[in-house]
mmCIF file of C-alpha atoms in Angstrom:
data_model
loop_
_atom_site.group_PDB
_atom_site.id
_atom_site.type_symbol
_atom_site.label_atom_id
_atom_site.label_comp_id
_atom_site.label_asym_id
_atom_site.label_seq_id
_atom_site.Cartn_x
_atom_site.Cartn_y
_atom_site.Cartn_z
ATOM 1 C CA UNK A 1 147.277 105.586 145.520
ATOM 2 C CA UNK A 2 150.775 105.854 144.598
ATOM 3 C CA UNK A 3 152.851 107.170 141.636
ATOM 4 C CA UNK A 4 153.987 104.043 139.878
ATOM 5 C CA UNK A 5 153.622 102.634 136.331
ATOM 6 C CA UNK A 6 151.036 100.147 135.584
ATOM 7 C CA UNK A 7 150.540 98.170 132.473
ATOM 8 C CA UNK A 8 147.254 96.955 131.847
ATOM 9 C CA UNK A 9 146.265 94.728 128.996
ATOM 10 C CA UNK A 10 143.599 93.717 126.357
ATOM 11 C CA UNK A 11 143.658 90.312 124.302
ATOM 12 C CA UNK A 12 141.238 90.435 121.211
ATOM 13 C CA UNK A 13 141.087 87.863 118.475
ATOM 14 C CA UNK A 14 140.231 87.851 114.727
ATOM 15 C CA UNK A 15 140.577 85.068 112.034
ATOM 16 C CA UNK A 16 142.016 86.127 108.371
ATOM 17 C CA UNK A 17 143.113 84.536 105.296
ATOM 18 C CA UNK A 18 146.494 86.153 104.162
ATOM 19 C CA UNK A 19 149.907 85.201 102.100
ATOM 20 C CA UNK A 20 153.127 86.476 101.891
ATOM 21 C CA UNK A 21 154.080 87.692 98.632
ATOM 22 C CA UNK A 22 156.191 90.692 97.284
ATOM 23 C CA UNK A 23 154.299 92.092 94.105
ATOM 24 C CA UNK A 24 158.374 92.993 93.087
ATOM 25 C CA UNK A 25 159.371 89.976 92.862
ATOM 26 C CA UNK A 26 158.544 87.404 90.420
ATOM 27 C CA UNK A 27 156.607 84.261 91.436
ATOM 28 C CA UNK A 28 160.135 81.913 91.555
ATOM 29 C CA UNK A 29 161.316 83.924 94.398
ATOM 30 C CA UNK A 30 158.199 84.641 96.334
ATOM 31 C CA UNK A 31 157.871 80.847 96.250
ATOM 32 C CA UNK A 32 161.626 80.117 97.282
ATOM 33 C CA UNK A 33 161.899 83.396 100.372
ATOM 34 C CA UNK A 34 158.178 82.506 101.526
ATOM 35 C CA UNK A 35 157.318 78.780 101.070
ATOM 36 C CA UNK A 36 154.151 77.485 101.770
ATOM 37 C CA UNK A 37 153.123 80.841 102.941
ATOM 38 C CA UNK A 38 153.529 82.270 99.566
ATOM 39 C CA UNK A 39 150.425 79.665 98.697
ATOM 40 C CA UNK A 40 148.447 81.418 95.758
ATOM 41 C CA UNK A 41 145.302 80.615 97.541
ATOM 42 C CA UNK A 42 145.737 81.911 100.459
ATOM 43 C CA UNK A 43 145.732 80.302 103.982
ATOM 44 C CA UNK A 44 145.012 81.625 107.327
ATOM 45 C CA UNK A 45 145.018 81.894 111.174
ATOM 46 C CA UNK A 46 143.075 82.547 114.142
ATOM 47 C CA UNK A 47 145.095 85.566 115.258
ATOM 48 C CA UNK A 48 145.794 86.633 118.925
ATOM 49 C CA UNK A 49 146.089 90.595 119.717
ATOM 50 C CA UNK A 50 147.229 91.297 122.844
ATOM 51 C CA UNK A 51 147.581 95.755 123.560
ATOM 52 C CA UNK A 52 149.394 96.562 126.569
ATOM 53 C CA UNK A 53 149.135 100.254 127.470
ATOM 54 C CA UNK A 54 151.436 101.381 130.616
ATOM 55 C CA UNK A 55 151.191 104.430 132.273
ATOM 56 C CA UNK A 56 149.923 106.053 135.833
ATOM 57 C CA UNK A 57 146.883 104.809 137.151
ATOM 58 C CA UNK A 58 144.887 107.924 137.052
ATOM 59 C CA UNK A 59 143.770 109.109 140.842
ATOM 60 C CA UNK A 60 140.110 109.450 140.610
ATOM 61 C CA UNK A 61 139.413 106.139 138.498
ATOM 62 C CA UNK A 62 142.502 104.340 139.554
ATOM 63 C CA UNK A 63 142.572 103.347 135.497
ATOM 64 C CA UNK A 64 145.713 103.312 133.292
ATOM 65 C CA UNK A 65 143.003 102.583 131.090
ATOM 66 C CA UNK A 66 139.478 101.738 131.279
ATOM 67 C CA UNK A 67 139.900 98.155 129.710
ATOM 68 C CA UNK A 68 136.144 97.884 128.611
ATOM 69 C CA UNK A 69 136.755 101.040 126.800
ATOM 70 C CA UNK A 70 140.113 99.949 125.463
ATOM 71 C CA UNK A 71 138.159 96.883 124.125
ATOM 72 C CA UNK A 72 135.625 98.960 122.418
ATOM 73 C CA UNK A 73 138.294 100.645 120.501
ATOM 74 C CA UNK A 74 140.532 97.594 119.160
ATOM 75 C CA UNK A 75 137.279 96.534 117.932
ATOM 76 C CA UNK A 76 136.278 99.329 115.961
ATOM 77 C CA UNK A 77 140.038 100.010 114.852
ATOM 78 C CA UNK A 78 141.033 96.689 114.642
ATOM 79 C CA UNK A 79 138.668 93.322 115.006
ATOM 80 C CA UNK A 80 135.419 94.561 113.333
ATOM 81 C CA UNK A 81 137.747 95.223 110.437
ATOM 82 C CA UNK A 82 140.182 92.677 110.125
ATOM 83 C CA UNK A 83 137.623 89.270 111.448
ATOM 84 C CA UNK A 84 136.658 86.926 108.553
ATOM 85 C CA UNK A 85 138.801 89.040 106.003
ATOM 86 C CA UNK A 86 141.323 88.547 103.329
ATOM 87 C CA UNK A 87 144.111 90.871 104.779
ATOM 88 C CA UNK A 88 145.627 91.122 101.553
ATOM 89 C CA UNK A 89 142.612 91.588 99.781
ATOM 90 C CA UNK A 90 140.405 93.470 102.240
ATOM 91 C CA UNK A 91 142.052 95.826 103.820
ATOM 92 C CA UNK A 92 143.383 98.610 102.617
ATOM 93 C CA UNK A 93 145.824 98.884 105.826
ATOM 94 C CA UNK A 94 148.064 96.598 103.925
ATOM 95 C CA UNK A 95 147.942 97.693 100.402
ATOM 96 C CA UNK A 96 151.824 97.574 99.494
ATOM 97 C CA UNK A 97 152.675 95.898 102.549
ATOM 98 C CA UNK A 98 153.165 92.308 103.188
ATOM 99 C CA UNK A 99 151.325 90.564 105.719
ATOM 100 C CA UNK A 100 154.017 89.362 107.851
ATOM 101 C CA UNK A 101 153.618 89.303 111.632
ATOM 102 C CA UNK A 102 155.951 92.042 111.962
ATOM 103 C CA UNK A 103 154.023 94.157 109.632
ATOM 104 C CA UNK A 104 150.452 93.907 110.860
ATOM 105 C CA UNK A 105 151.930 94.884 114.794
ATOM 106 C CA UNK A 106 153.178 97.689 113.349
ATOM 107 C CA UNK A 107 149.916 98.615 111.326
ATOM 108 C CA UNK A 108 147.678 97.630 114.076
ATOM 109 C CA UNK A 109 149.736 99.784 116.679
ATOM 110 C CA UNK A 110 149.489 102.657 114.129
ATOM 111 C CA UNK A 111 145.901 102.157 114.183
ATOM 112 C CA UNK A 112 145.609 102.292 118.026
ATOM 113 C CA UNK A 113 148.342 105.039 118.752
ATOM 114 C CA UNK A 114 145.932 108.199 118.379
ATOM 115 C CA UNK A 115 143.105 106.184 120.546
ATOM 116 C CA UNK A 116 145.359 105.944 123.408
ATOM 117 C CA UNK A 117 146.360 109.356 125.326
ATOM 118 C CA UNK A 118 149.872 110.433 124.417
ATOM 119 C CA UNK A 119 151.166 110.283 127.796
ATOM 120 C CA UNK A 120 150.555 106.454 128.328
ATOM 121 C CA UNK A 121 152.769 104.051 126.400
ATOM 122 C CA UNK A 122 151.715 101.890 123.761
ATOM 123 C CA UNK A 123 152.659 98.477 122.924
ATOM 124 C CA UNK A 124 151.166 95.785 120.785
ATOM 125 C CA UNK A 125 151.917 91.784 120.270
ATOM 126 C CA UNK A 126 150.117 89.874 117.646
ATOM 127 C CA UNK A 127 150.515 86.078 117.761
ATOM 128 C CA UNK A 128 149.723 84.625 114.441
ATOM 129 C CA UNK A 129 149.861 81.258 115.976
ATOM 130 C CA UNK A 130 151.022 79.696 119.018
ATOM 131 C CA UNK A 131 154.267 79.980 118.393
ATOM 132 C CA UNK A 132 155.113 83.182 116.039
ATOM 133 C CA UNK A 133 154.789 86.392 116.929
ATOM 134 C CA UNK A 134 155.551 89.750 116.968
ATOM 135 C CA UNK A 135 156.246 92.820 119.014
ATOM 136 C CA UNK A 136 155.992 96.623 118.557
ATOM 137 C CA UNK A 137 157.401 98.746 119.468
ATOM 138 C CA UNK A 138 160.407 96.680 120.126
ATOM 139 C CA UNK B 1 141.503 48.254 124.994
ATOM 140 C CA UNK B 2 143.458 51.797 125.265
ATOM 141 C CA UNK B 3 142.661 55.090 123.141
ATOM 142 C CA UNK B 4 145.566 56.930 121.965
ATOM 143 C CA UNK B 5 145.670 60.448 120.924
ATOM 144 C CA UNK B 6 148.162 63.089 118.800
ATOM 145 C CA UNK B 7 147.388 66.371 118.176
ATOM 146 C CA UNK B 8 148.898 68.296 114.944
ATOM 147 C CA UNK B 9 148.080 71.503 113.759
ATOM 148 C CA UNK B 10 147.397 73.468 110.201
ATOM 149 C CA UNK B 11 147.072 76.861 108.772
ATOM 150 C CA UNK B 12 144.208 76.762 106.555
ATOM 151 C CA UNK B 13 142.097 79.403 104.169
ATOM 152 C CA UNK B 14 138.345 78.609 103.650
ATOM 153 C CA UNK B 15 135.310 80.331 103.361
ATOM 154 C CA UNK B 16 131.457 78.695 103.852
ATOM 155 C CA UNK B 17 129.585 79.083 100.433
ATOM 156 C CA UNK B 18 127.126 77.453 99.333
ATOM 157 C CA UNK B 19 127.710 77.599 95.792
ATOM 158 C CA UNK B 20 123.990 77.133 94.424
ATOM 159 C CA UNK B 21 122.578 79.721 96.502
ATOM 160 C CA UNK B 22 122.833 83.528 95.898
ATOM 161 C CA UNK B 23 125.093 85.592 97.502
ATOM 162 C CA UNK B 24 122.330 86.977 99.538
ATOM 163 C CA UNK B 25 121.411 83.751 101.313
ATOM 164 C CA UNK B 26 125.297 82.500 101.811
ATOM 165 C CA UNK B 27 125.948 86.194 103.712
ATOM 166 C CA UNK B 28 122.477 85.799 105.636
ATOM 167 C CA UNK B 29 122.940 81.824 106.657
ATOM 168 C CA UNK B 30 126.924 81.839 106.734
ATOM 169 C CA UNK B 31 127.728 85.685 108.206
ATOM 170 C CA UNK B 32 131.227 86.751 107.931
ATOM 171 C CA UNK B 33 132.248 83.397 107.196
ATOM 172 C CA UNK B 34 130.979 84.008 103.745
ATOM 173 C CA UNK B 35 133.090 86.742 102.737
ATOM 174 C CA UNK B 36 134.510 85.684 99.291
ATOM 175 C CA UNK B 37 138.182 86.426 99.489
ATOM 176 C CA UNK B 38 138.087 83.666 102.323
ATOM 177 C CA UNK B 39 139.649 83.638 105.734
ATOM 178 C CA UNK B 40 141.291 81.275 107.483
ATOM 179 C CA UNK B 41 142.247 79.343 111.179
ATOM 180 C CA UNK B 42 145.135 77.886 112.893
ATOM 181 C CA UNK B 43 143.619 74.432 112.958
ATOM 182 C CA UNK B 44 143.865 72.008 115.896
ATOM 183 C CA UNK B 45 143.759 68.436 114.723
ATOM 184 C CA UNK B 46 143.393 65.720 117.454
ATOM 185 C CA UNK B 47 143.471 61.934 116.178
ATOM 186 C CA UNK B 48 142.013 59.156 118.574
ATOM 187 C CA UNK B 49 143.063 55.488 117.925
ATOM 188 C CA UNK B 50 141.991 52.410 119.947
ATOM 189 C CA UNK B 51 144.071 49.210 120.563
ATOM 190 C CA UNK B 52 145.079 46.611 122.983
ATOM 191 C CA UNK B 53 148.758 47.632 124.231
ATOM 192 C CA UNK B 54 151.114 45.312 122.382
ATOM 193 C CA UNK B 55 153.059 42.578 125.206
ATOM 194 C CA UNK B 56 156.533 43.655 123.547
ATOM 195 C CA UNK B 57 156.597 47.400 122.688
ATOM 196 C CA UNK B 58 153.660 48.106 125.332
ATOM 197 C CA UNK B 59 152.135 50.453 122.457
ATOM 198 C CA UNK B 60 148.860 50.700 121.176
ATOM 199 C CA UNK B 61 150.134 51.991 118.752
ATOM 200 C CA UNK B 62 153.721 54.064 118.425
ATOM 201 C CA UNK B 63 152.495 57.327 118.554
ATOM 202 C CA UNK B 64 155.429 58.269 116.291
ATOM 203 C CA UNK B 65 153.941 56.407 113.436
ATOM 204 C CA UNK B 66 150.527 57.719 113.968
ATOM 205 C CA UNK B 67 152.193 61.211 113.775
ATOM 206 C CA UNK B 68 153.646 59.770 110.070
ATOM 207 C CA UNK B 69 150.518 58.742 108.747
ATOM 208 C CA UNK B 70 148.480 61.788 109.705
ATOM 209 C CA UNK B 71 151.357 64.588 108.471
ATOM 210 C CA UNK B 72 151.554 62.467 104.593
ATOM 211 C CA UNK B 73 147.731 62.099 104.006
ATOM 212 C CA UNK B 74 146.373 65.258 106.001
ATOM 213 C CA UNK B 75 148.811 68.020 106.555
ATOM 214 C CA UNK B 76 150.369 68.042 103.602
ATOM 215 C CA UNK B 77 147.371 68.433 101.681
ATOM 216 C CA UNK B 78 145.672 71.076 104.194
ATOM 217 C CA UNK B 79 148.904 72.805 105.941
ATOM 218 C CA UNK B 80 148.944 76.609 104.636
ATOM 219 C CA UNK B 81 146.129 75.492 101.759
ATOM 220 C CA UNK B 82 142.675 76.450 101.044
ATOM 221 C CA UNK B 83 140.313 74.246 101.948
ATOM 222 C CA UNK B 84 137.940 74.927 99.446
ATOM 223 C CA UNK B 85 140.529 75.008 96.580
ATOM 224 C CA UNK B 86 143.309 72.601 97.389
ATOM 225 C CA UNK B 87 142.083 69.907 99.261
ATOM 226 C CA UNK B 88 141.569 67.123 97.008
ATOM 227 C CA UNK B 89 139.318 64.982 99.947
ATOM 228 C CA UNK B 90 136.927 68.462 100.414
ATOM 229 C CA UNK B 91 136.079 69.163 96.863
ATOM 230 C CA UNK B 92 132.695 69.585 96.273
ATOM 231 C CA UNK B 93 131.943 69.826 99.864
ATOM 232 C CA UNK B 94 131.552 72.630 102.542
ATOM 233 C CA UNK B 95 134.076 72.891 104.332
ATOM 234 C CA UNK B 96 132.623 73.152 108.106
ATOM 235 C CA UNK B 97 134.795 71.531 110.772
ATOM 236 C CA UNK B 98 132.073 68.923 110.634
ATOM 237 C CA UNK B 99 132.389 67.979 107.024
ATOM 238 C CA UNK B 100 136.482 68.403 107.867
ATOM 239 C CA UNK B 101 135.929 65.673 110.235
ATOM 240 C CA UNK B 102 134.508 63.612 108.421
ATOM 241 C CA UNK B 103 136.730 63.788 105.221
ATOM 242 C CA UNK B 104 139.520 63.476 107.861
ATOM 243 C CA UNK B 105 138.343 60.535 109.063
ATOM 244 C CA UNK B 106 137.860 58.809 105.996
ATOM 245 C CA UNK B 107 141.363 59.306 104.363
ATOM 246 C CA UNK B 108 143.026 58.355 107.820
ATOM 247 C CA UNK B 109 140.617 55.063 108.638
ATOM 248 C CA UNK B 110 141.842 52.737 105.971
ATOM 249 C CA UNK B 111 145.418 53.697 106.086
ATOM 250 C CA UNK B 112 145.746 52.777 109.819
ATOM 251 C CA UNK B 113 147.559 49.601 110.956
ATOM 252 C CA UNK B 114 144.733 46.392 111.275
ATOM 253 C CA UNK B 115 145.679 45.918 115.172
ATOM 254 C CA UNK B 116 144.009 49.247 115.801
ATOM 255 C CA UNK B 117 140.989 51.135 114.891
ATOM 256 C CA UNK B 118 140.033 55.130 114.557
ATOM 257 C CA UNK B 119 137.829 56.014 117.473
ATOM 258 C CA UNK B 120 137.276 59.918 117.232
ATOM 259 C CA UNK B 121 138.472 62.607 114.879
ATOM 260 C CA UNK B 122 138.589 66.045 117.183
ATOM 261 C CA UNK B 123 139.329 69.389 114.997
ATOM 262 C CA UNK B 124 139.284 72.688 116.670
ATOM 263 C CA UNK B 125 138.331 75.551 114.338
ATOM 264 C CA UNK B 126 139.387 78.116 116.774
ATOM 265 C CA UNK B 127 139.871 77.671 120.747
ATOM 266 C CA UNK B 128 136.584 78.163 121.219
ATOM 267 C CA UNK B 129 134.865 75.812 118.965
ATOM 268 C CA UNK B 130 135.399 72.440 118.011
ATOM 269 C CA UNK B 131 133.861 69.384 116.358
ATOM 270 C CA UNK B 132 134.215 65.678 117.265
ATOM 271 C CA UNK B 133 133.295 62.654 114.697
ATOM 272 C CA UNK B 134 133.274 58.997 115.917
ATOM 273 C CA UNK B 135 132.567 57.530 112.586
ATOM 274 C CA UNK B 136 129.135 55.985 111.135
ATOM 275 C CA UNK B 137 129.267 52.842 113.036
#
């Protein structure tokens, strides 16, 4: 129909236990930088994933993307993976990375960034709970 | 009679495991909920209270104090804790949103002013399911 960008987007959802915690630090520290969310046993959320992918509609399907498609692949990238997991524990996305929101956008995006064809752009938000979250690319 | 509601909100771990079963049975009855290294919620806590607006204030109850009572003897023991680990009121027990509910409910009832009473304990799990508990009576 016409030539103009279109962003299209996909919310998913997952819940995970996680903490914050840097393995260089000792426990004093993680417990002053990270508070509460430094507790030893864990806590968690019911995360939010929201993937916005922008782009030309393409003429034939009039798709930026195909959103039931794009839904089948945050699930098998992302949800399937990460629902009712320890992400600090689990997965092995995070080994040596701490599970701040700003960290898992920029895991999950890596995740997604091959799935999604090079000429559309990529962007992913992750709201860890109503009120936090996080952006990337910024 | 008016009913009087505020809503808080915790981060919480948990898992569902039922301890005297095998591991087997806890994945087949509890799924993915089951999975040993926990996993957690952002927990939606709504607290009903009944009462007969007072003449002078026009409260039920000041909603202010309500908010006081329920942050010192529930989110300070649940708020970015593990249910199944550091809640002392949930020991022993599974920790459903039913059976958090209830425990809710029981540390909150006693502790309330006398001019008003606990009418419903509401705790969503996730925005998509939620539990409601109205007490034994």
């Amino acid at each position: 129909m016409t030539s103009h960008k279109v962003s299209v987007f996909r919310r998913e959802h997952f819940c995970a236990a996680h903490r914050l915690h840097n393995d260089m630090w000792d426990e004093e520290t993680n417990s002053r930088i990270f508070g509460k969310c430094n507790n030893p046993n864990y806590h968690g959320h019911n995360y939010e994933l929201e993937v916005k992918v922008t782009g030309i509609p393409d003429p034939q399907t009039g798709f930026v993307a195909d959103l039931k498609n794009l839904s089948e692949i945050i699930r098998q990238k992302v949800t399937k993976r990460y629902d009712h997991k320890n992400l600090n524990l689990d997965i092995e996305d995070f080994k040596g990375i701490n599970t701040t929101v700003e960290n898992i956008a920029i895991v999950i995006y890596n995740l997604l960034r091959p799935e999604i064809k090079p000429e559309y752009e990529l962007k992913v938000r992750i709201h860890e709970t109503n009120k936090n979250s996080a952006e990337y690319p910024a | 009679m008016v009913y009087l509601t505020r809503v808080e909100h915790f981060n919480a771990a948990h898992k569902l495991y039922n301890s005297s079963w095998p591991k087997e049975k806890n994945e087949e009855v509890f799924g993915g909920c089951a999975n040993e290294n926990w996993h957690g919620h952002n927990y939606e806590l709504w607290v009903t209270i009944k009462g007969v607006p007072n003449p002078d204030t026009g409260f039920s109850m000041d909603a202010k104090v309500l908010s006081r009572i329920i942050k010192q003897l529930i989110l300070e023991k649940v708020d970015h804790k593990n249910l199944n680990i550091d809640v002392d009121f949930m020991r022993g027990k599974m920790t459903t949103a039913e059976n958090l509910a209830i425990g809710i409910w029981n540390e909150l009832e006693p502790n309330l002013p006398g001019e008003v009473s606990l009418h419903c304990v509401k705790i969503f799990e996730t925005p998509r399911i939620f539990v409601e508990y109205f007490g034994d009576k």
